[in-house]
Every structure is written in structure tokens, then in C-alpha cells.
């Protein structure tokens, strides 16, 4: 299995009424919606977002994205960018009404996807999701020990809220988090 990559999709203001149908097409195309939100893009963010685009219609395109609510999504799939461009063409043909009112944006390359995801979802990792074997090897090498200790302590403690207890334990005992001791005053 190949690594899973992420891409950014924006259902633009002109297509928000069609969002349920567009969402269904996204899911039918095999994408997973990692994170999504509805927002009105500010004119400044719209201009920054379109900074690398070359078009005689650029001013109108920037204004359109900032004209009302949009549905912004991080999508994931093995060939996210290539398949996303194919999906974008299909959605634009069905729901777009002009070059400006074209219903959807999907990142056109991996570098653009990373840049665009960081703009709207800075907390989301833009790294590829590794294939199963690589993920299993990582868990075996880096996580097994701390998980076994955490689950053992969870069984001993029998807390009222076990999920929260385990989450706190893992945060406090993260093997990749440096242990910093404050110097004595």
C-alpha cells in the first residue's frame, strides 16, 4: 500500500447550497475528510491564498472566495493531489457556472497542498501518512513500551475516566518530549 497524502479542498461560496452533493462525490471518490470547517475567508487571506496563481481574472477570483461562507476541508487518499484534480474537473463541470464561480478548489500539487493546509489548518500535519507496515514498525519501535506501561498503570489505577487518564499519562510520558528540569533558584 502507498503512503496516504493530504490535499486541501474548498467548496466555494457559489456552491455552498450544493455542499451535500459535493461531499458525497468526494467520499465516493475514495477520499477521507480529515478535518473540515465552514468559514468566510477574509479578503487578505483570499489574496494570500491566490498569491501564486496567474490569471487575468485574479481580482475577481480573490473577491469571490471572500464573498461568503466556504467549506474548507483537508482530504486524504493515496494519490490525493492527482485524484483531487480529476475530481475537481468533474465537480466544476457539474456545479460550476463560470471561471470564477467554479464551485470548488483542490490543490494542484503536493507543495501547494502543504502550503494551503497550513493556511487553514495549521494544527494538521502535512506529512504523508505512512503505509501500514511502516506505521506498525514505528509503533513497535517507539510506542509499544510507553503504551504497555500506560495501560498497566491504567489497570492499577482504575480511574473514573480511563480515556482521559490514559491521554494525560501519554502526554506526561511522551518519549519524544524532552525532560526539562528548572535550575534551582
mmCIF file of C-alpha atoms in Angstrom:
data_model
loop_
_atom_site.group_PDB
_atom_site.id
_atom_site.type_symbol
_atom_site.label_atom_id
_atom_site.label_comp_id
_atom_site.label_asym_id
_atom_site.label_seq_id
_atom_site.Cartn_x
_atom_site.Cartn_y
_atom_site.Cartn_z
ATOM 1 C CA UNK A 1 0.000 0.000 0.000
ATOM 2 C CA UNK A 2 1.230 3.509 -0.832
ATOM 3 C CA UNK A 3 1.540 6.355 1.619
ATOM 4 C CA UNK A 4 -1.582 8.449 2.073
ATOM 5 C CA UNK A 5 -1.239 12.136 1.225
ATOM 6 C CA UNK A 6 -3.390 15.118 2.113
ATOM 7 C CA UNK A 7 -4.816 17.854 -0.053
ATOM 8 C CA UNK A 8 -6.979 20.915 0.551
ATOM 9 C CA UNK A 9 -10.468 21.315 -0.872
ATOM 10 C CA UNK A 10 -12.619 24.428 -0.708
ATOM 11 C CA UNK A 11 -16.274 24.365 -1.654
ATOM 12 C CA UNK A 12 -16.608 27.990 -2.701
ATOM 13 C CA UNK A 13 -19.428 30.400 -1.772
ATOM 14 C CA UNK A 14 -21.281 29.855 -5.074
ATOM 15 C CA UNK A 15 -21.606 26.104 -4.374
ATOM 16 C CA UNK A 16 -22.401 26.022 -0.664
ATOM 17 C CA UNK A 17 -26.019 25.027 -1.351
ATOM 18 C CA UNK A 18 -24.648 22.048 -3.287
ATOM 19 C CA UNK A 19 -22.288 21.003 -0.470
ATOM 20 C CA UNK A 20 -24.138 17.770 0.447
ATOM 21 C CA UNK A 21 -23.870 16.552 -3.159
ATOM 22 C CA UNK A 22 -20.244 17.655 -3.489
ATOM 23 C CA UNK A 23 -19.365 15.974 -0.179
ATOM 24 C CA UNK A 24 -20.931 12.754 -1.422
ATOM 25 C CA UNK A 25 -18.844 12.922 -4.624
ATOM 26 C CA UNK A 26 -15.697 13.452 -2.533
ATOM 27 C CA UNK A 27 -16.469 10.395 -0.408
ATOM 28 C CA UNK A 28 -17.470 8.305 -3.442
ATOM 29 C CA UNK A 29 -14.076 9.148 -4.985
ATOM 30 C CA UNK A 30 -12.432 7.391 -2.020
ATOM 31 C CA UNK A 31 -11.267 10.438 -0.070
ATOM 32 C CA UNK A 32 -11.362 10.637 3.707
ATOM 33 C CA UNK A 33 -12.314 14.001 5.183
ATOM 34 C CA UNK A 34 -9.622 14.516 7.836
ATOM 35 C CA UNK A 35 -10.827 17.904 9.069
ATOM 36 C CA UNK A 36 -13.359 20.442 7.858
ATOM 37 C CA UNK A 37 -14.908 23.738 8.796
ATOM 38 C CA UNK A 38 -17.129 26.434 7.402
ATOM 39 C CA UNK A 39 -15.728 29.949 7.336
ATOM 40 C CA UNK A 40 -15.826 33.193 5.445
ATOM 41 C CA UNK A 41 -12.352 33.762 4.049
ATOM 42 C CA UNK A 42 -11.111 37.282 4.647
ATOM 43 C CA UNK A 43 -10.059 39.336 1.610
ATOM 44 C CA UNK A 44 -6.482 39.330 2.966
ATOM 45 C CA UNK A 45 -6.384 35.532 3.337
ATOM 46 C CA UNK A 46 -8.011 35.093 -0.064
ATOM 47 C CA UNK A 47 -5.304 37.282 -1.644
ATOM 48 C CA UNK A 48 -2.567 35.349 0.182
ATOM 49 C CA UNK A 49 -4.154 32.043 -0.841
ATOM 50 C CA UNK A 50 -4.157 33.073 -4.518
ATOM 51 C CA UNK A 51 -0.692 34.655 -4.372
ATOM 52 C CA UNK A 52 0.878 32.094 -6.710
ATOM 53 C CA UNK A 53 -1.997 31.997 -9.200
ATOM 54 C CA UNK A 54 -1.658 33.716 -12.554
ATOM 55 C CA UNK A 55 -4.921 34.794 -14.157
ATOM 56 C CA UNK A 56 -6.364 37.905 -15.768
ATOM 57 C CA UNK A 57 -9.399 37.257 -13.536
ATOM 58 C CA UNK A 58 -7.335 37.167 -10.326
ATOM 59 C CA UNK A 59 -9.023 40.166 -8.659
ATOM 60 C CA UNK A 60 -12.470 38.654 -9.288
ATOM 61 C CA UNK A 61 -11.339 35.213 -8.099
ATOM 62 C CA UNK A 62 -9.922 36.682 -4.861
ATOM 63 C CA UNK A 63 -13.112 38.704 -4.274
ATOM 64 C CA UNK A 64 -15.320 35.664 -4.939
ATOM 65 C CA UNK A 65 -13.620 33.450 -2.339
ATOM 66 C CA UNK A 66 -14.096 36.228 0.231
ATOM 67 C CA UNK A 67 -17.737 36.867 -0.758
ATOM 68 C CA UNK A 68 -19.387 34.441 1.667
ATOM 69 C CA UNK A 69 -19.034 31.208 3.607
ATOM 70 C CA UNK A 70 -16.941 28.387 2.163
ATOM 71 C CA UNK A 71 -16.487 24.809 3.313
ATOM 72 C CA UNK A 72 -12.756 24.124 3.741
ATOM 73 C CA UNK A 73 -11.564 20.521 4.073
ATOM 74 C CA UNK A 74 -8.388 18.502 4.425
ATOM 75 C CA UNK A 75 -8.804 15.355 2.362
ATOM 76 C CA UNK A 76 -6.627 12.238 2.428
ATOM 77 C CA UNK A 77 -6.046 9.487 -0.115
ATOM 78 C CA UNK A 78 -3.104 7.589 -1.621
ATOM 79 C CA UNK A 79 -2.989 9.792 -4.748
ATOM 80 C CA UNK A 80 -4.704 12.770 -3.190
ATOM 81 C CA UNK A 81 -3.458 15.535 -5.481
ATOM 82 C CA UNK A 82 -3.791 13.712 -8.811
ATOM 83 C CA UNK A 83 -7.162 12.218 -7.917
ATOM 84 C CA UNK A 84 -8.212 15.573 -6.460
ATOM 85 C CA UNK A 85 -7.566 17.347 -9.755
ATOM 86 C CA UNK A 86 -9.665 14.779 -11.593
ATOM 87 C CA UNK A 87 -12.426 15.177 -9.012
ATOM 88 C CA UNK A 88 -12.229 18.984 -9.254
ATOM 89 C CA UNK A 89 -12.769 18.846 -13.023
ATOM 90 C CA UNK A 90 -15.835 16.647 -12.524
ATOM 91 C CA UNK A 91 -17.329 18.857 -9.785
ATOM 92 C CA UNK A 92 -16.617 22.061 -11.732
ATOM 93 C CA UNK A 93 -18.384 20.581 -14.768
ATOM 94 C CA UNK A 94 -21.449 19.660 -12.685
ATOM 95 C CA UNK A 95 -21.727 22.598 -10.288
ATOM 96 C CA UNK A 96 -19.596 25.441 -11.674
ATOM 97 C CA UNK A 97 -21.229 28.201 -13.689
ATOM 98 C CA UNK A 98 -18.191 30.228 -14.826
ATOM 99 C CA UNK A 99 -14.414 30.505 -14.496
ATOM 100 C CA UNK A 100 -14.935 32.476 -11.295
ATOM 101 C CA UNK A 101 -17.983 30.653 -9.922
ATOM 102 C CA UNK A 102 -16.386 27.240 -10.395
ATOM 103 C CA UNK A 103 -17.691 25.537 -7.235
ATOM 104 C CA UNK A 104 -14.501 24.023 -5.820
ATOM 105 C CA UNK A 105 -10.771 24.350 -5.376
ATOM 106 C CA UNK A 106 -8.437 21.384 -4.887
ATOM 107 C CA UNK A 107 -4.668 21.738 -4.507
ATOM 108 C CA UNK A 108 -2.797 21.282 -7.778
ATOM 109 C CA UNK A 109 0.452 19.792 -6.394
ATOM 110 C CA UNK A 110 1.833 18.417 -3.112
ATOM 111 C CA UNK A 111 3.751 21.607 -2.312
ATOM 112 C CA UNK A 112 0.603 23.697 -2.829
ATOM 113 C CA UNK A 113 -1.392 21.238 -0.718
ATOM 114 C CA UNK A 114 1.065 21.603 2.152
ATOM 115 C CA UNK A 115 1.076 25.406 1.905
ATOM 116 C CA UNK A 116 -2.717 25.611 1.664
ATOM 117 C CA UNK A 117 -3.378 23.165 4.511
ATOM 118 C CA UNK A 118 -1.046 25.182 6.766
ATOM 119 C CA UNK A 119 -3.009 28.346 5.924
ATOM 120 C CA UNK A 120 -6.370 26.969 7.037
ATOM 121 C CA UNK A 121 -5.422 24.153 9.438
ATOM 122 C CA UNK A 122 -2.021 24.925 10.996
ATOM 123 C CA UNK A 123 -2.513 22.186 13.608
ATOM 124 C CA UNK A 124 -2.785 19.437 10.956
ATOM 125 C CA UNK A 125 0.396 17.595 9.970
ATOM 126 C CA UNK A 126 1.105 17.912 6.265
ATOM 127 C CA UNK A 127 3.358 14.855 6.253
ATOM 128 C CA UNK A 128 2.289 11.753 4.370
ATOM 129 C CA UNK A 129 0.560 9.060 6.382
ATOM 130 C CA UNK A 130 2.833 6.014 6.125
ATOM 131 C CA UNK A 131 1.675 2.634 4.820
ATOM 132 C CA UNK A 132 0.529 0.009 7.340
ATOM 133 C CA UNK A 133 3.849 -1.840 7.673
ATOM 134 C CA UNK A 134 5.797 1.367 8.223
ATOM 135 C CA UNK A 135 3.229 2.565 10.789
ATOM 136 C CA UNK A 136 3.333 -0.824 12.553
ATOM 137 C CA UNK A 137 7.128 -0.732 12.675
ATOM 138 C CA UNK A 138 7.049 2.802 14.096
ATOM 139 C CA UNK A 139 4.553 1.778 16.790
ATOM 140 C CA UNK A 140 6.601 -1.298 17.682
ATOM 141 C CA UNK A 141 9.833 0.694 17.896
ATOM 142 C CA UNK A 142 8.643 3.924 19.507
ATOM 143 C CA UNK A 143 5.258 3.437 21.167
ATOM 144 C CA UNK A 144 4.928 -0.118 22.445
ATOM 145 C CA UNK A 145 6.909 0.408 25.649
ATOM 146 C CA UNK A 146 5.089 3.559 26.757
ATOM 147 C CA UNK A 147 1.683 2.100 25.819
ATOM 148 C CA UNK A 148 2.298 -1.113 27.778
ATOM 149 C CA UNK A 149 3.380 0.905 30.827
ATOM 150 C CA UNK A 150 0.434 3.278 30.443
ATOM 151 C CA UNK A 151 -2.135 0.513 30.084
ATOM 152 C CA UNK A 152 -0.624 -1.360 33.038
ATOM 153 C CA UNK A 153 -0.851 1.774 35.207
ATOM 154 C CA UNK A 154 -4.399 2.369 33.952
ATOM 155 C CA UNK A 155 -5.421 -1.111 35.101
ATOM 156 C CA UNK A 156 -3.854 -0.492 38.514
ATOM 157 C CA UNK A 157 -5.381 2.977 38.961
ATOM 158 C CA UNK A 158 -8.894 2.099 37.692
ATOM 159 C CA UNK A 159 -9.772 5.789 37.212
ATOM 160 C CA UNK A 160 -13.337 7.022 36.772
ATOM 161 C CA UNK A 161 -12.487 8.463 33.316
ATOM 162 C CA UNK A 162 -9.999 5.954 31.833
ATOM 163 C CA UNK A 163 -9.708 7.549 28.405
ATOM 164 C CA UNK A 164 -8.810 10.951 29.836
ATOM 165 C CA UNK A 165 -6.448 9.325 32.351
ATOM 166 C CA UNK A 166 -4.611 7.452 29.577
ATOM 167 C CA UNK A 167 -4.427 10.585 27.413
ATOM 168 C CA UNK A 168 -2.892 12.534 30.301
ATOM 169 C CA UNK A 169 -0.476 9.679 31.038
ATOM 170 C CA UNK A 170 0.688 9.542 27.426
ATOM 171 C CA UNK A 171 1.183 13.302 27.302
ATOM 172 C CA UNK A 172 3.160 13.258 30.561
ATOM 173 C CA UNK A 173 5.276 10.264 29.467
ATOM 174 C CA UNK A 174 5.840 11.084 25.804
ATOM 175 C CA UNK A 175 9.263 9.554 24.998
ATOM 176 C CA UNK A 176 9.894 12.247 22.373
ATOM 177 C CA UNK A 177 9.174 15.117 24.739
ATOM 178 C CA UNK A 178 12.378 16.395 26.320
ATOM 179 C CA UNK A 179 12.521 16.327 30.090
ATOM 180 C CA UNK A 180 13.446 19.814 31.226
ATOM 181 C CA UNK A 181 14.309 20.470 34.802
ATOM 182 C CA UNK A 182 14.281 24.017 36.006
ATOM 183 C CA UNK A 183 17.514 25.157 37.699
ATOM 184 C CA UNK A 184 17.279 25.689 41.440
ATOM 185 C CA UNK A 185 16.854 29.345 42.344
#
